[in-house]
XYZ file of N, CA and C in Angstrom:
786
model
N 0.849 -1.196 0.000
C 0.000 0.000 0.000
C 0.887 1.249 0.000
N 0.531 2.221 -0.810
C 1.311 3.445 -0.857
C 1.008 4.316 0.354
N 1.957 5.173 0.689
C 1.791 6.085 1.812
C 0.714 7.108 1.461
N -0.275 7.275 2.349
C -1.360 8.208 2.045
C -1.139 9.577 2.663
N 0.052 9.814 3.193
C 0.359 11.133 3.734
C 0.636 12.101 2.595
N 0.174 13.331 2.761
C 0.326 14.327 1.713
C 1.692 14.991 1.773
N 2.174 15.418 0.628
C 3.445 16.143 0.539
C 3.150 17.634 0.417
N 3.766 18.419 1.282
C 3.543 19.862 1.266
C 4.147 20.449 -0.007
N 3.357 21.238 -0.716
C 3.795 21.806 -1.990
C 4.331 23.214 -1.749
N 5.525 23.524 -2.213
C 6.062 24.872 -2.009
C 5.312 25.903 -2.843
N 5.441 27.167 -2.459
C 4.784 28.247 -3.180
C 5.383 28.479 -4.552
N 4.559 29.004 -5.457
C 4.992 29.274 -6.826
C 4.714 30.718 -7.249
N 4.509 31.606 -6.290
C 4.297 33.008 -6.620
C 2.983 33.293 -7.321
N 1.967 32.482 -7.074
C 0.699 32.625 -7.785
C -0.032 33.916 -7.448
N 0.253 34.497 -6.279
C -0.467 35.689 -5.833
C 0.489 36.836 -5.527
N 1.611 36.850 -6.197
C 2.627 37.875 -5.938
C 2.055 39.271 -6.150
N 2.290 40.137 -5.172
C 1.871 41.525 -5.271
C 0.419 41.791 -4.943
N -0.323 40.779 -4.530
C -1.743 40.964 -4.258
C -2.009 41.125 -2.765
N -3.173 41.696 -2.484
C -3.594 41.950 -1.109
C -4.759 41.031 -0.778
N -4.673 40.348 0.367
C -5.706 39.383 0.755
C -6.126 39.602 2.194
N -7.377 39.264 2.476
C -7.923 39.265 3.828
C -8.487 37.883 4.105
N -8.201 37.361 5.294
C -8.720 36.059 5.702
C -9.402 36.226 7.056
N -10.642 35.795 7.166
C -11.335 35.846 8.447
C -11.117 34.545 9.217
N -11.236 34.631 10.542
C -10.991 33.476 11.424
C -9.660 32.827 11.085
N -8.613 33.648 11.030
C -7.325 33.210 10.488
C -6.267 32.931 11.544
N -6.617 33.025 12.816
C -5.624 32.764 13.858
C -5.597 31.286 14.204
N -4.431 30.801 14.617
C -4.328 29.424 15.084
C -3.989 28.442 13.984
N -4.347 27.175 14.205
C -3.872 26.090 13.359
C -4.950 25.476 12.475
N -6.088 26.149 12.321
C -7.156 25.624 11.485
C -7.000 26.008 10.032
N -8.080 25.902 9.272
C -8.039 26.189 7.837
C -7.689 27.651 7.585
N -8.209 28.576 8.401
C -7.902 29.984 8.207
C -6.438 30.303 8.379
N -5.832 29.760 9.432
C -4.409 29.984 9.649
C -3.567 29.380 8.543
N -3.932 28.176 8.108
C -3.211 27.524 7.017
C -3.358 28.317 5.726
N -4.531 28.876 5.492
C -4.752 29.683 4.293
C -3.907 30.943 4.317
N -3.837 31.601 5.462
C -2.992 32.794 5.564
C -1.545 32.469 5.223
N -1.038 31.351 5.748
C 0.342 30.962 5.442
C 0.532 30.653 3.965
N -0.422 29.939 3.378
C -0.307 29.590 1.961
C -0.366 30.843 1.084
N -1.226 31.786 1.413
C -1.282 33.031 0.651
C 0.037 33.781 0.722
N 0.616 33.827 1.894
C 1.915 34.475 2.053
C 2.994 33.740 1.264
N 2.974 32.424 1.298
C 3.950 31.638 0.535
C 3.801 31.856 -0.967
N 2.591 32.228 -1.397
C 2.364 32.498 -2.819
C 2.594 33.955 -3.178
N 3.074 34.755 -2.215
C 3.494 36.108 -2.524
C 2.538 37.212 -2.141
N 1.368 36.877 -1.601
C 0.400 37.908 -1.228
C 0.799 38.598 0.078
N 0.281 39.807 0.273
C 0.298 40.462 1.573
C -1.066 40.211 2.208
N -1.087 39.929 3.507
C -2.291 39.386 4.114
C -2.680 40.152 5.376
N -3.971 40.412 5.507
C -4.556 40.927 6.744
C -5.414 39.816 7.338
N -5.164 39.498 8.589
C -5.877 38.437 9.287
C -6.905 39.046 10.226
N -8.091 38.471 10.234
C -9.098 38.832 11.214
C -9.447 37.623 12.049
N -9.785 37.830 13.304
C -10.206 36.737 14.170
C -10.853 37.326 15.416
N -11.821 36.622 15.944
C -12.492 37.091 17.157
C -11.660 36.866 18.408
N -10.640 36.019 18.336
C -9.784 35.701 19.477
C -8.527 36.577 19.415
N -8.542 37.668 20.153
C -7.492 38.681 20.022
C -6.106 38.159 20.385
N -5.990 37.386 21.459
C -4.670 36.890 21.882
C -4.099 35.932 20.851
N -4.911 34.990 20.408
C -4.450 34.024 19.404
C -4.102 34.729 18.098
N -4.870 35.753 17.759
C -4.582 36.523 16.552
C -3.243 37.233 16.660
N -2.995 37.849 17.799
C -1.745 38.561 17.999
C -0.555 37.615 17.876
N -0.678 36.425 18.434
C 0.401 35.438 18.347
C 0.611 34.966 16.914
N -0.461 34.764 16.189
C -0.349 34.308 14.805
C 0.281 35.372 13.923
N -0.139 36.617 14.080
C 0.435 37.713 13.298
C 1.926 37.857 13.579
N 2.311 37.745 14.853
C 3.730 37.855 15.208
C 4.543 36.739 14.562
N 4.026 35.515 14.606
C 4.753 34.383 14.028
C 4.878 34.508 12.516
N 3.805 34.877 11.851
C 3.856 35.021 10.396
C 4.695 36.229 9.992
N 4.612 37.305 10.776
C 5.429 38.470 10.482
C 6.911 38.175 10.588
N 7.294 37.362 11.580
C 8.705 36.994 11.741
C 9.190 36.166 10.558
N 8.304 35.382 9.982
C 8.703 34.509 8.874
C 8.648 35.208 7.514
N 7.603 36.020 7.297
C 7.385 36.578 5.964
C 7.617 38.083 5.876
N 7.844 38.726 7.013
C 8.062 40.166 7.027
C 6.858 40.915 7.562
N 7.104 41.797 8.514
C 5.999 42.507 9.162
C 5.281 43.456 8.213
N 5.921 43.824 7.106
C 5.259 44.695 6.136
C 4.192 43.959 5.344
N 4.228 42.621 5.362
C 3.281 41.829 4.568
C 2.169 41.215 5.415
N 2.240 41.362 6.737
C 1.269 40.702 7.612
C 0.708 41.708 8.612
N -0.597 41.757 8.706
C -1.251 42.594 9.705
C -2.488 41.857 10.202
N -2.977 42.278 11.345
C -4.155 41.633 11.903
C -5.006 42.609 12.681
N -6.282 42.285 12.780
C -7.217 43.116 13.538
C -8.307 42.218 14.087
N -8.604 42.323 15.395
C -9.717 41.532 15.920
C -10.992 41.829 15.149
N -11.703 40.790 14.777
C -12.910 40.974 13.972
C -13.916 39.886 14.273
N -15.072 40.299 14.721
C -16.228 39.430 14.891
C -17.127 39.681 13.689
N -17.323 38.670 12.834
C -18.051 38.892 11.589
C -19.540 39.131 11.800
N -20.008 39.014 13.041
C -21.400 39.379 13.320
C -21.542 40.877 13.568
N -20.434 41.604 13.543
C -20.441 43.043 13.790
C -19.968 43.775 12.528
N -20.859 44.482 11.901
C -20.572 45.116 10.620
C -19.427 46.117 10.709
N -19.356 46.871 11.793
C -18.291 47.864 11.928
C -16.913 47.204 11.984
N -16.827 46.045 12.614
C -15.541 45.352 12.689
C -15.147 44.768 11.336
N -16.124 44.317 10.567
C -15.844 43.849 9.210
C -15.296 44.998 8.368
N -15.929 46.150 8.444
C -15.474 47.308 7.681
C -14.059 47.718 8.078
N -13.778 47.700 9.367
C -12.439 48.078 9.831
C -11.379 47.112 9.323
N -11.715 45.831 9.238
C -10.759 44.834 8.746
C -10.399 45.096 7.286
N -11.403 45.366 6.465
C -11.140 45.635 5.055
C -10.464 46.987 4.863
N -10.815 47.949 5.704
C -10.123 49.247 5.660
C -8.634 49.066 5.910
N -8.284 48.179 6.840
C -6.875 47.955 7.156
C -6.128 47.406 5.947
N -6.751 46.516 5.208
C -6.101 45.971 4.006
C -5.837 47.076 2.992
N -6.780 47.980 2.847
C -6.593 49.080 1.905
C -5.497 50.030 2.375
N -5.456 50.289 3.676
C -4.450 51.205 4.213
C -3.050 50.614 4.163
N -2.929 49.352 4.558
C -1.611 48.721 4.647
C -1.081 48.228 3.305
N -1.981 47.723 2.457
C -1.528 47.027 1.254
C -2.097 47.599 -0.034
N -2.707 48.775 0.048
C -3.088 49.490 -1.157
C -4.356 49.040 -1.837
N -5.124 48.189 -1.207
C -6.367 47.738 -1.818
C -6.729 46.350 -1.356
N -7.697 45.762 -2.056
C -8.164 44.427 -1.706
C -8.339 43.622 -2.988
N -7.588 42.530 -3.114
C -7.688 41.655 -4.279
C -8.393 40.345 -3.970
N -8.257 39.873 -2.725
C -8.793 38.562 -2.360
C -9.389 38.621 -0.965
N -10.570 38.046 -0.820
C -11.163 37.846 0.497
C -11.468 36.372 0.664
N -11.015 35.793 1.774
C -11.351 34.419 2.115
C -12.289 34.458 3.317
N -13.536 34.099 3.086
C -14.536 34.053 4.159
C -14.459 32.699 4.846
N -13.657 32.648 5.893
C -13.439 31.388 6.594
C -14.214 31.291 7.903
N -14.661 32.409 8.430
C -15.304 32.409 9.749
C -16.573 31.563 9.751
N -16.699 30.728 10.748
C -17.882 29.895 10.891
C -17.994 29.390 12.311
N -19.168 28.922 12.653
C -19.424 28.406 13.994
C -20.155 27.087 13.861
N -19.680 26.074 14.597
C -20.307 24.765 14.576
C -21.027 24.458 15.873
N -21.318 23.194 16.058
C -22.037 22.737 17.233
C -22.820 21.492 16.880
N -23.282 20.783 17.889
C -24.049 19.565 17.659
C -25.301 19.587 18.525
N -26.452 19.430 17.885
C -27.728 19.360 18.604
C -28.770 18.767 17.676
N -29.500 17.794 18.152
C -30.615 17.272 17.364
C -31.651 18.366 17.170
N -32.271 18.374 16.006
C -33.181 19.453 15.658
C -34.320 19.588 16.664
N -34.874 18.480 17.126
C -35.998 18.545 18.057
C -35.621 19.175 19.387
N -34.327 19.158 19.711
C -33.854 19.713 20.973
C -33.119 21.039 20.801
N -32.950 21.488 19.580
C -32.188 22.701 19.293
C -32.969 23.937 19.728
N -32.270 24.866 20.367
C -32.899 26.117 20.778
C -32.781 27.165 19.674
N -33.619 28.187 19.754
C -33.488 29.307 18.827
C -32.106 29.936 18.931
N -31.571 30.010 20.145
C -30.256 30.618 20.343
C -29.169 29.828 19.633
N -29.212 28.492 19.713
C -28.230 27.666 19.014
C -28.340 27.858 17.506
N -29.560 27.858 17.008
C -29.774 28.037 15.578
C -29.232 29.384 15.107
N -29.630 30.451 15.772
C -29.249 31.792 15.334
C -27.744 32.034 15.470
N -27.112 31.469 16.494
C -25.675 31.670 16.667
C -24.901 31.113 15.480
N -25.261 29.907 15.041
C -24.565 29.283 13.908
C -24.873 30.022 12.614
N -26.136 30.343 12.382
C -26.510 31.045 11.143
C -25.902 32.434 11.073
N -25.848 33.150 12.189
C -25.365 34.528 12.160
C -23.881 34.594 11.850
N -23.113 33.627 12.354
C -21.687 33.621 12.058
C -21.404 32.997 10.701
N -21.919 31.795 10.483
C -21.510 31.028 9.308
C -22.118 31.534 8.008
N -23.359 31.966 8.047
C -24.015 32.438 6.820
C -24.102 33.963 6.762
N -24.709 34.577 7.772
C -24.869 36.025 7.724
C -23.519 36.725 7.822
N -22.582 36.155 8.580
C -21.234 36.719 8.628
C -20.566 36.695 7.264
N -20.748 35.609 6.530
C -20.209 35.530 5.167
C -20.865 36.573 4.274
N -22.164 36.749 4.426
C -22.869 37.798 3.685
C -22.300 39.181 4.004
N -22.115 39.487 5.295
C -21.618 40.812 5.669
C -20.252 41.087 5.044
N -19.356 40.115 5.133
C -18.007 40.292 4.594
C -18.029 40.384 3.078
N -18.856 39.542 2.442
C -18.960 39.567 0.986
C -19.501 40.907 0.505
N -20.548 41.391 1.149
C -21.125 42.685 0.771
C -20.091 43.798 0.884
N -19.374 43.840 1.994
C -18.384 44.898 2.198
C -17.258 44.814 1.177
N -16.800 43.588 0.878
C -15.721 43.432 -0.089
C -16.165 43.800 -1.498
N -17.362 43.364 -1.894
C -17.829 43.651 -3.251
C -18.030 45.142 -3.462
N -18.485 45.851 -2.448
C -18.624 47.308 -2.584
C -17.276 47.953 -2.877
N -16.251 47.516 -2.156
C -14.913 48.073 -2.368
C -14.345 47.662 -3.722
N -14.512 46.394 -4.076
C -13.963 45.908 -5.341
C -14.659 46.546 -6.532
N -15.954 46.740 -6.437
C -16.689 47.398 -7.525
C -16.190 48.829 -7.721
N -15.976 49.542 -6.618
C -15.511 50.925 -6.706
C -14.081 51.006 -7.233
N -13.247 50.044 -6.839
C -11.837 50.078 -7.236
C -11.655 49.719 -8.705
N -12.497 48.848 -9.240
C -12.425 48.484 -10.644
C -11.200 47.686 -11.042
N -10.616 46.944 -10.097
C -9.415 46.167 -10.404
C -9.664 44.661 -10.352
N -10.925 44.266 -10.273
C -11.260 42.846 -10.217
C -10.952 42.264 -8.859
N -10.851 40.936 -8.810
C -10.528 40.279 -7.552
C -11.205 38.931 -7.443
N -11.040 38.306 -6.300
C -11.595 36.974 -6.071
C -12.019 36.832 -4.624
N -13.171 36.231 -4.422
C -13.655 35.859 -3.095
C -13.741 34.344 -3.035
N -13.331 33.790 -1.903
C -13.445 32.347 -1.698
C -14.129 32.119 -0.356
N -15.246 31.420 -0.383
C -16.016 31.134 0.822
C -15.758 29.715 1.295
N -15.740 29.533 2.607
C -15.572 28.197 3.172
C -16.949 27.624 3.476
N -17.383 26.675 2.668
C -18.651 25.996 2.884
C -18.368 24.659 3.578
N -19.051 23.621 3.202
C -18.852 22.297 3.794
C -19.608 21.280 2.958
N -19.129 20.036 2.943
C -19.892 18.982 2.264
C -21.242 18.765 2.938
N -21.403 19.245 4.168
C -22.708 19.128 4.821
C -23.749 20.041 4.176
N -23.316 20.930 3.301
C -24.269 21.665 2.488
C -24.974 20.769 1.487
N -24.395 19.589 1.228
C -24.991 18.589 0.339
C -25.467 17.347 1.094
N -24.749 16.981 2.140
C -24.985 15.709 2.813
C -25.719 15.916 4.131
N -26.321 14.838 4.608
C -27.021 14.877 5.896
C -26.151 14.257 6.986
N -26.165 14.874 8.163
C -25.481 14.315 9.322
C -26.270 14.692 10.577
N -26.505 13.734 11.412
C -27.291 13.983 12.606
C -26.656 15.071 13.474
N -27.505 15.915 14.031
C -27.042 16.956 14.939
C -26.491 18.188 14.259
N -26.570 18.238 12.908
C -25.936 19.324 12.172
C -26.920 20.131 11.330
N -28.197 20.150 11.709
C -29.180 20.859 10.897
C -28.836 22.340 10.743
N -28.430 22.988 11.828
C -28.106 24.420 11.756
C -26.870 24.670 10.903
N -25.831 23.864 11.127
C -24.581 24.042 10.387
C -24.778 23.711 8.914
N -25.482 22.610 8.622
C -25.733 22.220 7.236
C -26.557 23.274 6.509
N -27.575 23.798 7.177
C -28.398 24.844 6.559
C -27.555 26.082 6.267
N -26.690 26.455 7.201
C -25.828 27.620 6.995
C -24.894 27.414 5.815
N -24.293 26.230 5.724
C -23.326 25.981 4.665
C -23.993 25.821 3.305
N -25.210 25.250 3.274
C -25.966 25.236 2.026
C -26.284 26.671 1.601
N -26.569 27.519 2.579
C -26.797 28.923 2.298
C -25.564 29.614 1.746
N -24.395 29.264 2.272
C -23.146 29.834 1.752
C -22.963 29.456 0.284
N -23.299 28.220 -0.063
C -23.183 27.792 -1.462
C -24.112 28.603 -2.357
N -25.360 28.809 -1.922
C -26.312 29.592 -2.710
C -25.882 31.051 -2.798
N -25.400 31.596 -1.678
C -24.884 32.968 -1.667
C -23.731 33.104 -2.653
N -22.854 32.120 -2.693
C -21.715 32.127 -3.608
C -22.190 32.220 -5.056
N -23.182 31.402 -5.415
C -23.670 31.402 -6.793
C -24.286 32.749 -7.174
N -25.109 33.289 -6.302
C -25.789 34.554 -6.609
C -24.800 35.716 -6.651
N -23.884 35.763 -5.698
C -22.882 36.825 -5.691
C -22.017 36.765 -6.940
N -21.704 35.556 -7.393
C -20.861 35.394 -8.578
C -21.511 35.985 -9.818
N -22.813 35.751 -9.972
C -23.521 36.285 -11.133
C -23.483 37.813 -11.138
N -23.662 38.402 -9.971
C -23.664 39.864 -9.878
C -22.263 40.442 -10.047
N -21.262 39.810 -9.437
C -19.911 40.381 -9.405
C -19.160 40.197 -10.719
N -19.619 39.300 -11.575
C -18.938 39.084 -12.854
C -18.893 40.365 -13.682
N -19.894 41.215 -13.517
C -19.964 42.456 -14.294
C -18.787 43.373 -14.020
N -18.188 43.272 -12.829
C -17.025 44.108 -12.544
C -15.776 43.279 -12.253
N -15.718 42.100 -12.860
C -14.469 41.340 -12.889
C -14.087 40.646 -11.609
N -15.049 40.396 -10.728
C -14.767 39.710 -9.470
C -15.345 38.299 -9.533
N -14.541 37.322 -9.195
C -14.988 35.934 -9.157
C -15.317 35.547 -7.716
N -16.350 34.720 -7.543
C -16.768 34.271 -6.215
C -16.959 32.758 -6.274
N -16.153 32.034 -5.520
C -16.227 30.578 -5.466
C -16.181 30.115 -4.020
N -16.346 28.830 -3.822
C -16.333 28.269 -2.470
C -15.624 26.924 -2.465
N -15.119 26.561 -1.301
C -14.624 25.211 -1.059
C -15.574 24.524 -0.094
N -15.668 23.204 -0.225
C -16.519 22.419 0.676
C -15.694 21.269 1.234
N -14.998 21.494 2.345
C -14.222 20.407 2.958
C -15.147 19.366 3.574
N -14.656 18.131 3.636
C -15.414 17.101 4.355
C -14.917 16.975 5.789
N -13.626 16.763 5.955
C -13.066 16.578 7.299
C -11.629 17.067 7.284
N -11.355 18.109 8.036
C -9.995 18.648 8.148
C -9.571 18.606 9.606
N -8.368 18.143 9.848
C -7.891 17.927 11.216
C -7.381 19.232 11.822
N -8.056 19.704 12.855
C -7.554 20.850 13.612
C -8.172 20.815 15.003
N -7.530 21.458 15.979
C -7.970 21.341 17.375
C -9.393 21.794 17.625
N -9.882 22.808 16.883
C -11.222 23.330 17.144
C -12.299 22.282 16.863
N -12.027 21.406 15.913
C -13.017 20.395 15.548
C -13.303 19.453 16.705
N -12.269 19.120 17.445
C -12.430 18.182 18.558
C -13.327 18.732 19.657
N -13.494 20.062 19.695
C -14.332 20.660 20.729
C -15.810 20.685 20.353
N -16.122 20.368 19.091
C -17.510 20.449 18.657
C -18.119 19.093 18.335
N -17.349 18.018 18.506
C -17.867 16.684 18.235
C -17.121 15.671 19.087
N -17.436 14.397 18.939
C -16.830 13.365 19.779
C -15.680 12.681 19.051
N -14.707 12.133 19.799
C -13.618 11.382 19.160
C -14.132 10.194 18.356
N -15.209 9.581 18.829
C -15.771 8.426 18.126
C -16.312 8.836 16.756
N -17.013 9.963 16.702
C -17.543 10.419 15.421
C -16.408 10.820 14.479
N -15.394 11.503 15.004
C -14.260 11.881 14.163
C -13.572 10.657 13.575
N -13.424 9.618 14.376
C -12.806 8.389 13.884
C -13.659 7.737 12.803
N -14.970 7.749 12.990
C -15.878 7.185 11.994
C -15.826 7.980 10.693
N -15.827 9.305 10.798
C -15.753 10.135 9.602
C -14.440 9.924 8.859
N -13.352 9.750 9.598
C -12.054 9.491 8.957
C -12.062 8.161 8.217
N -12.718 7.158 8.796
C -12.781 5.846 8.139
C -13.544 5.907 6.826
N -14.456 6.849 6.699
C -15.232 6.971 5.468
C -14.435 7.600 4.328
N -13.363 8.285 4.662
C -12.538 8.922 3.633
C -11.718 7.871 2.891
N -11.517 8.073 1.593
C -10.766 7.117 0.794
C -9.338 6.937 1.301
N -8.764 8.014 1.845
C -7.399 7.937 2.361
C -7.347 7.463 3.812
N -8.502 7.297 4.433
C -8.541 6.826 5.806
C -8.040 7.831 6.815
N -8.041 9.092 6.452
C -7.546 10.147 7.351
C -8.248 11.452 7.015
N -8.239 12.398 7.951
C -8.745 13.731 7.630
C -7.777 14.461 6.697
N -8.260 15.490 6.052
C -7.378 16.395 5.317
C -6.556 17.207 6.306
N -5.340 17.547 5.931
C -4.590 18.563 6.660
C -5.184 19.928 6.299
N -5.234 20.872 7.230
C -5.787 22.182 6.896
C -5.143 22.822 5.664
N -3.842 22.606 5.487
C -3.183 23.216 4.336
C -3.609 22.561 3.017
N -4.146 21.349 3.060
C -4.654 20.741 1.835
C -5.918 21.450 1.363
N -6.732 21.901 2.312
C -7.883 22.733 1.960
C -7.398 24.102 1.481
N -6.398 24.644 2.151
C -5.847 25.948 1.777
C -5.288 25.935 0.358
N -4.735 24.813 -0.070
C -4.227 24.722 -1.438
C -5.317 25.008 -2.454
N -6.512 24.477 -2.210
C -7.617 24.677 -3.143
C -8.113 26.123 -3.067
N -8.105 26.693 -1.870
C -8.465 28.106 -1.723
C -7.511 28.985 -2.520
N -6.214 28.695 -2.440
C -5.221 29.447 -3.209
C -5.494 29.322 -4.711
N -5.797 28.111 -5.162
C -6.127 27.910 -6.573
C -7.301 28.787 -6.987
N -8.359 28.824 -6.175
C -9.529 29.618 -6.518
C -9.257 31.125 -6.443
N -8.290 31.519 -5.644
C -7.909 32.927 -5.560
C -6.987 33.347 -6.689
N -6.366 32.392 -7.346
C -5.342 32.685 -8.345
C -5.916 32.734 -9.756
N -5.084 33.171 -10.700
C -5.502 33.247 -12.096
C -5.648 31.879 -12.744
N -5.202 30.817 -12.078
C -5.394 29.477 -12.627
C -6.875 29.099 -12.681
N -7.700 29.793 -11.936
C -9.144 29.509 -11.952
C -9.910 30.660 -12.596
N -9.310 31.303 -13.582
C -9.860 32.537 -14.149
C -11.230 32.375 -14.783
N -11.614 31.155 -15.196
C -12.924 30.969 -15.819
C -13.934 30.356 -14.856
N -13.574 30.240 -13.596
C -14.468 29.647 -12.606
C -15.103 30.725 -11.747
N -16.408 30.730 -11.683
C -17.102 31.573 -10.724
C -18.454 30.944 -10.408
N -18.890 31.121 -9.157
C -20.130 30.521 -8.702
C -20.026 29.044 -8.389
N -18.809 28.526 -8.357
C -18.610 27.093 -8.143
C -18.304 26.783 -6.679
N -18.692 25.601 -6.249
C -18.290 25.066 -4.953
C -17.487 23.802 -5.209
N -16.234 23.807 -4.772
C -15.323 22.706 -5.035
C -15.224 21.831 -3.789
N -15.580 20.583 -3.916
C -15.472 19.651 -2.806
C -14.010 19.312 -2.547
N -13.579 19.495 -1.298
C -12.224 19.086 -0.903
C -12.404 17.884 0.001
N -12.536 16.724 -0.611
C -12.980 15.543 0.099
C -12.504 14.292 -0.627
N -12.279 13.233 0.131
C -12.030 11.927 -0.476
C -13.139 10.951 -0.102
N -14.252 11.498 0.411
C -15.391 10.668 0.813
C -16.434 10.695 -0.297
N -16.834 9.520 -0.736
C -17.795 9.429 -1.834
C -18.912 8.494 -1.420
N -20.088 9.044 -1.057
C -21.188 8.219 -0.560
C -21.744 7.303 -1.649
């Protein structure tokens, strides 16, 4: 049997000279991996995250590696419109504009629908779907005015297509992100902005373990063709592709980042 471990691919300058913003980008999850991959591809990056301490540590680490002139961060809760605006303003001030937005912020949880409270439902929808809407709206307004094109990449989930017990709120939010992606893409094409999404199935990061059980994670991993979760940077690779000119004819698409085939 061949080794199913992935080989890290070095950067190729796909985003050299571009300005990017990533939400929920602190720490070791998909957002943090995406920020690193964007930097490795030559972009200057502004990171947003609701966790100020973790964000500060991530910005310091990336700044030490890639240069403090290319990395900045600002605490941002995507449920707060003023904080979203401030995050995008920072990208314009520090890096001369906005070329790429990665909407990574999301909130999970597990609750059977019959037992789910309104508060649980609204918390997941407000962050995962409405937060993506707020960031997308703010970015498209800026990109339309600037007239330089750009790319948005949203983080959806295979649960936007598939059913899983206890995930009605999260699945509904992610299906909404897919629909939002398609509609935004049709509108933004007129001013040269592409809008796509990724739909990971299972990516290994510490935050996931806090929202589900080890038994379920093991079962989900067994369903994958490789018998393991994706590394966060494997999802980030696809995000980079969608942000780059290699996907110049793609818009309104949701790309599954999964080895699970029901």
